[in-house]
Amino acid sequence: MSTAGSKVLVVGATGAVGGALAGVLHGRGARCAVAGRDAGRLAERARGWGGCPARVFDAYDVDGCAALAGWAREALSGLDAVVTAVGTVAFGRSEDTSDEVLEHLVAVNALAPIAALRAALPLLPEGGAVAAVTGVVAERPMPGAADYSASKAALSAWLTAVRREQRRRGVHVLDARLPHMDTGFADRAVAGSPPPMPPGADLDAAVRAVVDALASGAAVVRPGTDGGLVTEARER
């Protein structure tokens, strides 16, 4: 998928990662439609991205999430890709984490992005793409954040299966398993407090890697052994 001229929906554009993704896509010539929870921030950012179409949504509204792709296709007169970067986190030992917290994590981290991407699949042309930011915890579950890790792993598993389903259609599916970054995300946990964290990865570098992977039709972006990010054409 060529980034320049492509029509891309970014879901979660008021967050640090989603906003950075939309900014890079816009900077590389994509026509973006953006969706986010914070109406004021979304309107401000949309103005900075050329006055692109913007829509407020709530991750708890699964029907609203599913409606985003159709809205974006109409607003952009077409749709080539959908990228989701929504999420929330909680910390604490498993036996101390309530079922309500788990329900919240699954709703935001799995059900919302799945609904948005599922609705997009039949709307995308051959060569189109869907992508989601999952996190390295999807493949390396984190002690003290078992429920958070499980919710991200659920989304990652869904992406892996859908990638195989969409192969014949030529729709690419990208799983961005990004490392910890100093965006303040961990400090906004819905429960518990974050443990000591290593220095965060560079947000700009991570976002550029995701956009490059989206354009190339890659399957996975994940942390490499040297501390950087590696892009893989196929799932391991």
PDB file of C-alpha atoms in Angstrom:
ATOM      1  CA  MET A   1       0.000   0.000   0.000  1.00  0.00           C
ATOM      2  CA  SER A   2       1.449   3.342  -1.023  1.00  0.00           C
ATOM      3  CA  THR A   3       1.122   5.792   1.854  1.00  0.00           C
ATOM      4  CA  ALA A   4       0.885   8.881  -0.336  1.00  0.00           C
ATOM      5  CA  GLY A   5      -2.697   9.354  -1.452  1.00  0.00           C
ATOM      6  CA  SER A   6      -4.018   6.448   0.620  1.00  0.00           C
ATOM      7  CA  LYS A   7      -7.211   6.885   2.630  1.00  0.00           C
ATOM      8  CA  VAL A   8      -6.679   5.819   6.221  1.00  0.00           C
ATOM      9  CA  LEU A   9      -8.860   5.732   9.318  1.00  0.00           C
ATOM     10  CA  VAL A  10      -6.940   6.125  12.598  1.00  0.00           C
ATOM     11  CA  VAL A  11      -8.934   5.009  15.634  1.00  0.00           C
ATOM     12  CA  GLY A  12      -7.564   6.345  18.911  1.00  0.00           C
ATOM     13  CA  ALA A  13      -6.133   9.529  17.431  1.00  0.00           C
ATOM     14  CA  THR A  14      -6.375  11.494  20.684  1.00  0.00           C
ATOM     15  CA  GLY A  15      -3.889   9.198  22.407  1.00  0.00           C
ATOM     16  CA  ALA A  16      -0.117   9.579  22.239  1.00  0.00           C
ATOM     17  CA  VAL A  17       0.522   6.662  19.878  1.00  0.00           C
ATOM     18  CA  GLY A  18      -2.600   7.132  17.765  1.00  0.00           C
ATOM     19  CA  GLY A  19      -1.961  10.837  17.417  1.00  0.00           C
ATOM     20  CA  ALA A  20       1.640  10.249  16.410  1.00  0.00           C
ATOM     21  CA  LEU A  21       0.524   7.650  13.852  1.00  0.00           C
ATOM     22  CA  ALA A  22      -1.995  10.030  12.302  1.00  0.00           C
ATOM     23  CA  GLY A  23       0.639  12.759  12.196  1.00  0.00           C
ATOM     24  CA  VAL A  24       3.166  10.591  10.365  1.00  0.00           C
ATOM     25  CA  LEU A  25       0.537   9.297   7.931  1.00  0.00           C
ATOM     26  CA  HIS A  26      -0.598  12.844   7.173  1.00  0.00           C
ATOM     27  CA  GLY A  27       3.010  13.948   6.765  1.00  0.00           C
ATOM     28  CA  ARG A  28       3.589  11.197   4.215  1.00  0.00           C
ATOM     29  CA  GLY A  29       0.647  12.241   2.095  1.00  0.00           C
ATOM     30  CA  ALA A  30      -2.144  10.008   3.365  1.00  0.00           C
ATOM     31  CA  ARG A  31      -5.687  11.331   3.584  1.00  0.00           C
ATOM     32  CA  CYS A  32      -6.787  10.568   7.113  1.00  0.00           C
ATOM     33  CA  ALA A  33     -10.066  10.322   8.968  1.00  0.00           C
ATOM     34  CA  VAL A  34      -9.558  10.273  12.719  1.00  0.00           C
ATOM     35  CA  ALA A  35     -11.600   9.055  15.672  1.00  0.00           C
ATOM     36  CA  GLY A  36     -10.980   9.604  19.359  1.00  0.00           C
ATOM     37  CA  ARG A  37     -12.579   9.922  22.765  1.00  0.00           C
ATOM     38  CA  ASP A  38     -11.598  13.500  23.672  1.00  0.00           C
ATOM     39  CA  ALA A  39     -13.705  15.833  21.500  1.00  0.00           C
ATOM     40  CA  GLY A  40     -11.643  18.966  22.114  1.00  0.00           C
ATOM     41  CA  ARG A  41      -8.287  17.337  21.517  1.00  0.00           C
ATOM     42  CA  LEU A  42      -9.623  15.533  18.460  1.00  0.00           C
ATOM     43  CA  ALA A  43     -10.882  18.754  16.871  1.00  0.00           C
ATOM     44  CA  GLU A  44      -7.579  20.508  17.565  1.00  0.00           C
ATOM     45  CA  ARG A  45      -5.521  17.699  16.096  1.00  0.00           C
ATOM     46  CA  ALA A  46      -7.775  17.324  13.053  1.00  0.00           C
ATOM     47  CA  ARG A  47      -7.208  20.995  12.253  1.00  0.00           C
ATOM     48  CA  GLY A  48      -3.469  20.367  12.366  1.00  0.00           C
ATOM     49  CA  TRP A  49      -3.870  17.473   9.942  1.00  0.00           C
ATOM     50  CA  GLY A  50      -5.432  19.587   7.229  1.00  0.00           C
ATOM     51  CA  GLY A  51      -8.927  19.740   8.682  1.00  0.00           C
ATOM     52  CA  CYS A  52      -9.429  16.022   8.160  1.00  0.00           C
ATOM     53  CA  PRO A  53     -12.743  14.320   9.016  1.00  0.00           C
ATOM     54  CA  ALA A  54     -13.047  13.608  12.741  1.00  0.00           C
ATOM     55  CA  ARG A  55     -15.522  11.649  14.843  1.00  0.00           C
ATOM     56  CA  VAL A  56     -15.844  11.127  18.589  1.00  0.00           C
ATOM     57  CA  PHE A  57     -16.381   7.561  19.786  1.00  0.00           C
ATOM     58  CA  ASP A  58     -16.453   5.587  23.030  1.00  0.00           C
ATOM     59  CA  ALA A  59     -14.655   2.259  23.241  1.00  0.00           C
ATOM     60  CA  TYR A  60     -17.519   0.857  25.317  1.00  0.00           C
ATOM     61  CA  ASP A  61     -19.903   1.455  22.411  1.00  0.00           C
ATOM     62  CA  VAL A  62     -19.183  -1.582  20.234  1.00  0.00           C
ATOM     63  CA  ASP A  63     -21.777  -0.563  17.641  1.00  0.00           C
ATOM     64  CA  GLY A  64     -20.205   2.891  17.487  1.00  0.00           C
ATOM     65  CA  CYS A  65     -16.778   1.328  16.954  1.00  0.00           C
ATOM     66  CA  ALA A  66     -18.157  -0.829  14.158  1.00  0.00           C
ATOM     67  CA  ALA A  67     -19.689   2.236  12.465  1.00  0.00           C
ATOM     68  CA  LEU A  68     -16.363   4.062  12.162  1.00  0.00           C
ATOM     69  CA  ALA A  69     -15.144   2.315   9.004  1.00  0.00           C
ATOM     70  CA  GLY A  70     -18.312   3.052   7.055  1.00  0.00           C
ATOM     71  CA  TRP A  71     -18.247   6.662   8.203  1.00  0.00           C
ATOM     72  CA  ALA A  72     -14.603   7.047   7.172  1.00  0.00           C
ATOM     73  CA  ARG A  73     -15.170   5.492   3.747  1.00  0.00           C
ATOM     74  CA  GLU A  74     -17.982   7.944   3.090  1.00  0.00           C
ATOM     75  CA  ALA A  75     -16.031  10.925   4.446  1.00  0.00           C
ATOM     76  CA  LEU A  76     -12.912  10.073   2.400  1.00  0.00           C
ATOM     77  CA  SER A  77     -14.737   8.722  -0.668  1.00  0.00           C
ATOM     78  CA  GLY A  78     -12.939   5.425  -0.185  1.00  0.00           C
ATOM     79  CA  LEU A  79     -10.912   3.533   2.380  1.00  0.00           C
ATOM     80  CA  ASP A  80      -7.548   1.780   2.050  1.00  0.00           C
ATOM     81  CA  ALA A  81      -6.546   1.063   5.637  1.00  0.00           C
ATOM     82  CA  VAL A  82      -7.703   1.188   9.250  1.00  0.00           C
ATOM     83  CA  VAL A  83      -5.281   1.546  12.154  1.00  0.00           C
ATOM     84  CA  THR A  84      -6.381   1.183  15.782  1.00  0.00           C
ATOM     85  CA  ALA A  85      -4.389   2.484  18.735  1.00  0.00           C
ATOM     86  CA  VAL A  86      -6.812   2.312  21.634  1.00  0.00           C
ATOM     87  CA  GLY A  87      -5.996   0.881  25.015  1.00  0.00           C
ATOM     88  CA  THR A  88      -5.933   1.059  28.771  1.00  0.00           C
ATOM     89  CA  VAL A  89      -3.838  -0.674  31.409  1.00  0.00           C
ATOM     90  CA  ALA A  90      -4.137  -2.037  34.938  1.00  0.00           C
ATOM     91  CA  PHE A  91      -1.526  -3.362  37.352  1.00  0.00           C
ATOM     92  CA  GLY A  92      -1.657  -5.735  40.290  1.00  0.00           C
ATOM     93  CA  ARG A  93      -1.402  -9.399  41.116  1.00  0.00           C
ATOM     94  CA  SER A  94      -4.037 -11.567  39.493  1.00  0.00           C
ATOM     95  CA  GLU A  95      -5.737 -12.539  42.767  1.00  0.00           C
ATOM     96  CA  ASP A  96      -6.086  -8.856  43.654  1.00  0.00           C
ATOM     97  CA  THR A  97      -7.599  -7.790  40.328  1.00  0.00           C
ATOM     98  CA  SER A  98     -11.389  -7.584  40.172  1.00  0.00           C
ATOM     99  CA  ASP A  99     -13.582  -9.034  37.458  1.00  0.00           C
ATOM    100  CA  GLU A 100     -14.792  -5.493  36.743  1.00  0.00           C
ATOM    101  CA  VAL A 101     -11.254  -4.393  35.916  1.00  0.00           C
ATOM    102  CA  LEU A 102     -10.781  -7.389  33.620  1.00  0.00           C
ATOM    103  CA  GLU A 103     -14.073  -6.618  31.884  1.00  0.00           C
ATOM    104  CA  HIS A 104     -12.943  -3.030  31.329  1.00  0.00           C
ATOM    105  CA  LEU A 105      -9.579  -4.129  29.916  1.00  0.00           C
ATOM    106  CA  VAL A 106     -11.124  -6.629  27.518  1.00  0.00           C
ATOM    107  CA  ALA A 107     -13.737  -4.121  26.342  1.00  0.00           C
ATOM    108  CA  VAL A 108     -11.202  -1.397  25.547  1.00  0.00           C
ATOM    109  CA  ASN A 109      -8.181  -3.454  24.497  1.00  0.00           C
ATOM    110  CA  ALA A 110      -9.891  -6.223  22.523  1.00  0.00           C
ATOM    111  CA  LEU A 111     -13.592  -5.759  21.806  1.00  0.00           C
ATOM    112  CA  ALA A 112     -13.370  -2.138  20.637  1.00  0.00           C
ATOM    113  CA  PRO A 113     -10.499  -2.548  18.142  1.00  0.00           C
ATOM    114  CA  ILE A 114     -11.866  -5.880  16.923  1.00  0.00           C
ATOM    115  CA  ALA A 115     -15.253  -4.284  16.230  1.00  0.00           C
ATOM    116  CA  ALA A 116     -13.660  -1.421  14.295  1.00  0.00           C
ATOM    117  CA  LEU A 117     -11.413  -3.703  12.238  1.00  0.00           C
ATOM    118  CA  ARG A 118     -14.027  -6.404  11.627  1.00  0.00           C
ATOM    119  CA  ALA A 119     -16.423  -3.857  10.119  1.00  0.00           C
ATOM    120  CA  ALA A 120     -13.625  -2.512   7.919  1.00  0.00           C
ATOM    121  CA  LEU A 121     -12.630  -5.833   6.350  1.00  0.00           C
ATOM    122  CA  PRO A 122     -15.416  -6.075   3.723  1.00  0.00           C
ATOM    123  CA  LEU A 123     -14.928  -2.411   2.806  1.00  0.00           C
ATOM    124  CA  LEU A 124     -11.242  -2.654   1.931  1.00  0.00           C
ATOM    125  CA  PRO A 125      -9.905  -3.292  -1.573  1.00  0.00           C
ATOM    126  CA  GLU A 126      -7.210  -5.773  -2.527  1.00  0.00           C
ATOM    127  CA  GLY A 127      -3.964  -4.374  -1.202  1.00  0.00           C
ATOM    128  CA  GLY A 128      -5.729  -2.680   1.696  1.00  0.00           C
ATOM    129  CA  ALA A 129      -4.691  -3.156   5.289  1.00  0.00           C
ATOM    130  CA  VAL A 130      -5.816  -3.260   8.896  1.00  0.00           C
ATOM    131  CA  ALA A 131      -3.459  -2.719  11.808  1.00  0.00           C
ATOM    132  CA  ALA A 132      -3.634  -2.635  15.583  1.00  0.00           C
ATOM    133  CA  VAL A 133      -1.220  -1.621  18.292  1.00  0.00           C
ATOM    134  CA  THR A 134      -1.160  -4.541  20.709  1.00  0.00           C
ATOM    135  CA  GLY A 135       2.099  -4.383  22.656  1.00  0.00           C
ATOM    136  CA  VAL A 136       4.982  -6.631  23.497  1.00  0.00           C
ATOM    137  CA  VAL A 137       2.915  -8.058  26.384  1.00  0.00           C
ATOM    138  CA  ALA A 138       0.869  -9.910  23.761  1.00  0.00           C
ATOM    139  CA  GLU A 139       3.786 -12.310  23.336  1.00  0.00           C
ATOM    140  CA  ARG A 140       5.624 -11.722  26.628  1.00  0.00           C
ATOM    141  CA  PRO A 141       2.934 -11.529  29.337  1.00  0.00           C
ATOM    142  CA  MET A 142       3.971  -9.275  32.192  1.00  0.00           C
ATOM    143  CA  PRO A 143       3.816 -10.425  35.845  1.00  0.00           C
ATOM    144  CA  GLY A 144       1.785  -7.932  37.800  1.00  0.00           C
ATOM    145  CA  ALA A 145      -0.299  -7.173  34.717  1.00  0.00           C
ATOM    146  CA  ALA A 146      -1.759 -10.566  33.828  1.00  0.00           C
ATOM    147  CA  ASP A 147      -5.212  -9.273  32.920  1.00  0.00           C
ATOM    148  CA  TYR A 148      -3.798  -6.455  30.790  1.00  0.00           C
ATOM    149  CA  SER A 149      -1.488  -8.910  29.029  1.00  0.00           C
ATOM    150  CA  ALA A 150      -4.398 -11.293  28.391  1.00  0.00           C
ATOM    151  CA  SER A 151      -6.545  -8.572  26.829  1.00  0.00           C
ATOM    152  CA  LYS A 152      -3.764  -7.564  24.450  1.00  0.00           C
ATOM    153  CA  ALA A 153      -2.971 -11.198  23.638  1.00  0.00           C
ATOM    154  CA  ALA A 154      -6.631 -11.724  22.711  1.00  0.00           C
ATOM    155  CA  LEU A 155      -6.411  -8.950  20.123  1.00  0.00           C
ATOM    156  CA  SER A 156      -3.115 -10.299  18.817  1.00  0.00           C
ATOM    157  CA  ALA A 157      -4.568 -13.807  18.427  1.00  0.00           C
ATOM    158  CA  TRP A 158      -7.526 -12.387  16.517  1.00  0.00           C
ATOM    159  CA  LEU A 159      -5.180 -10.544  14.154  1.00  0.00           C
ATOM    160  CA  THR A 160      -3.163 -13.706  13.526  1.00  0.00           C
ATOM    161  CA  ALA A 161      -6.241 -15.700  12.544  1.00  0.00           C
ATOM    162  CA  VAL A 162      -7.698 -12.901  10.417  1.00  0.00           C
ATOM    163  CA  ARG A 163      -4.387 -12.529   8.590  1.00  0.00           C
ATOM    164  CA  ARG A 164      -4.741 -16.096   7.363  1.00  0.00           C
ATOM    165  CA  GLU A 165      -8.392 -15.577   6.461  1.00  0.00           C
ATOM    166  CA  GLN A 166      -7.652 -12.465   4.415  1.00  0.00           C
ATOM    167  CA  ARG A 167      -4.660 -13.821   2.537  1.00  0.00           C
ATOM    168  CA  ARG A 168      -6.653 -14.755  -0.562  1.00  0.00           C
ATOM    169  CA  ARG A 169      -8.313 -11.347  -0.653  1.00  0.00           C
ATOM    170  CA  GLY A 170      -4.963  -9.599  -0.474  1.00  0.00           C
ATOM    171  CA  VAL A 171      -5.870  -7.577   2.631  1.00  0.00           C
ATOM    172  CA  HIS A 172      -2.838  -7.204   4.893  1.00  0.00           C
ATOM    173  CA  VAL A 173      -3.077  -7.518   8.682  1.00  0.00           C
ATOM    174  CA  LEU A 174      -0.437  -5.864  10.873  1.00  0.00           C
ATOM    175  CA  ASP A 175       0.154  -6.547  14.570  1.00  0.00           C
ATOM    176  CA  ALA A 176       2.257  -3.766  16.135  1.00  0.00           C
ATOM    177  CA  ARG A 177       3.710  -5.255  19.318  1.00  0.00           C
ATOM    178  CA  LEU A 178       5.328  -2.089  20.562  1.00  0.00           C
ATOM    179  CA  PRO A 179       7.477  -1.877  23.705  1.00  0.00           C
ATOM    180  CA  HIS A 180       6.984   0.408  26.684  1.00  0.00           C
ATOM    181  CA  MET A 181       7.271   4.082  25.761  1.00  0.00           C
ATOM    182  CA  ASP A 182       7.326   7.154  27.998  1.00  0.00           C
ATOM    183  CA  THR A 183       3.913   8.466  26.961  1.00  0.00           C
ATOM    184  CA  GLY A 184       2.340   8.537  30.431  1.00  0.00           C
ATOM    185  CA  PHE A 185       0.146   5.550  29.508  1.00  0.00           C
ATOM    186  CA  ALA A 186       1.250   3.449  32.508  1.00  0.00           C
ATOM    187  CA  ASP A 187       0.554   6.347  34.868  1.00  0.00           C
ATOM    188  CA  ARG A 188      -3.089   6.412  33.766  1.00  0.00           C
ATOM    189  CA  ALA A 189      -3.803   2.840  34.886  1.00  0.00           C
ATOM    190  CA  VAL A 190      -7.415   2.071  35.777  1.00  0.00           C
ATOM    191  CA  ALA A 191      -6.178   0.014  38.728  1.00  0.00           C
ATOM    192  CA  GLY A 192      -2.897  -0.442  40.559  1.00  0.00           C
ATOM    193  CA  SER A 193       0.397   1.351  40.130  1.00  0.00           C
ATOM    194  CA  PRO A 194       3.102   0.604  37.573  1.00  0.00           C
ATOM    195  CA  PRO A 195       6.225  -1.203  38.716  1.00  0.00           C
ATOM    196  CA  PRO A 196       9.620   0.331  37.989  1.00  0.00           C
ATOM    197  CA  MET A 197       9.913   0.558  34.221  1.00  0.00           C
ATOM    198  CA  PRO A 198      12.983   0.529  31.993  1.00  0.00           C
ATOM    199  CA  PRO A 199      13.638   3.618  29.889  1.00  0.00           C
ATOM    200  CA  GLY A 200      10.920   3.942  27.277  1.00  0.00           C
ATOM    201  CA  ALA A 201      11.492   3.337  23.591  1.00  0.00           C
ATOM    202  CA  ASP A 202      11.444   6.292  21.217  1.00  0.00           C
ATOM    203  CA  LEU A 203       7.856   7.087  20.216  1.00  0.00           C
ATOM    204  CA  ASP A 204       8.737   8.682  16.882  1.00  0.00           C
ATOM    205  CA  ALA A 205      10.890   5.744  15.824  1.00  0.00           C
ATOM    206  CA  ALA A 206       8.187   3.273  16.849  1.00  0.00           C
ATOM    207  CA  VAL A 207       5.489   5.105  14.925  1.00  0.00           C
ATOM    208  CA  ARG A 208       7.642   5.392  11.810  1.00  0.00           C
ATOM    209  CA  ALA A 209       8.284   1.642  11.989  1.00  0.00           C
ATOM    210  CA  VAL A 210       4.549   0.961  12.161  1.00  0.00           C
ATOM    211  CA  VAL A 211       3.777   3.197   9.177  1.00  0.00           C
ATOM    212  CA  ASP A 212       6.618   1.610   7.176  1.00  0.00           C
ATOM    213  CA  ALA A 213       5.267  -1.840   8.035  1.00  0.00           C
ATOM    214  CA  LEU A 214       1.751  -0.810   7.054  1.00  0.00           C
ATOM    215  CA  ALA A 215       2.990   0.390   3.683  1.00  0.00           C
ATOM    216  CA  SER A 216       5.041  -2.765   3.041  1.00  0.00           C
ATOM    217  CA  GLY A 217       2.293  -5.218   3.970  1.00  0.00           C
ATOM    218  CA  ALA A 218       4.267  -6.653   6.895  1.00  0.00           C
ATOM    219  CA  ALA A 219       2.686  -8.935   9.474  1.00  0.00           C
ATOM    220  CA  VAL A 220       4.362  -7.972  12.743  1.00  0.00           C
ATOM    221  CA  VAL A 221       6.427  -5.204  14.292  1.00  0.00           C
ATOM    222  CA  ARG A 222       8.160  -6.256  17.503  1.00  0.00           C
ATOM    223  CA  PRO A 223      11.149  -5.304  19.677  1.00  0.00           C
ATOM    224  CA  GLY A 224      14.443  -6.708  18.442  1.00  0.00           C
ATOM    225  CA  THR A 225      17.343  -8.024  20.470  1.00  0.00           C
ATOM    226  CA  ASP A 226      19.287  -4.782  20.050  1.00  0.00           C
ATOM    227  CA  GLY A 227      16.587  -2.625  21.605  1.00  0.00           C
ATOM    228  CA  GLY A 228      15.250  -1.427  18.260  1.00  0.00           C
ATOM    229  CA  LEU A 229      12.204  -2.616  16.356  1.00  0.00           C
ATOM    230  CA  VAL A 230      12.126  -5.331  13.726  1.00  0.00           C
ATOM    231  CA  THR A 231       9.535  -5.861  11.050  1.00  0.00           C
ATOM    232  CA  GLU A 232       8.559  -9.349   9.944  1.00  0.00           C
ATOM    233  CA  ALA A 233       6.811 -10.225   6.727  1.00  0.00           C
ATOM    234  CA  ARG A 234       5.234 -13.316   8.286  1.00  0.00           C
ATOM    235  CA  GLU A 235       4.126 -14.465  11.703  1.00  0.00           C
ATOM    236  CA  ARG A 236       6.621 -16.735  13.438  1.00  0.00           C
TER     237      ARG A 236
END
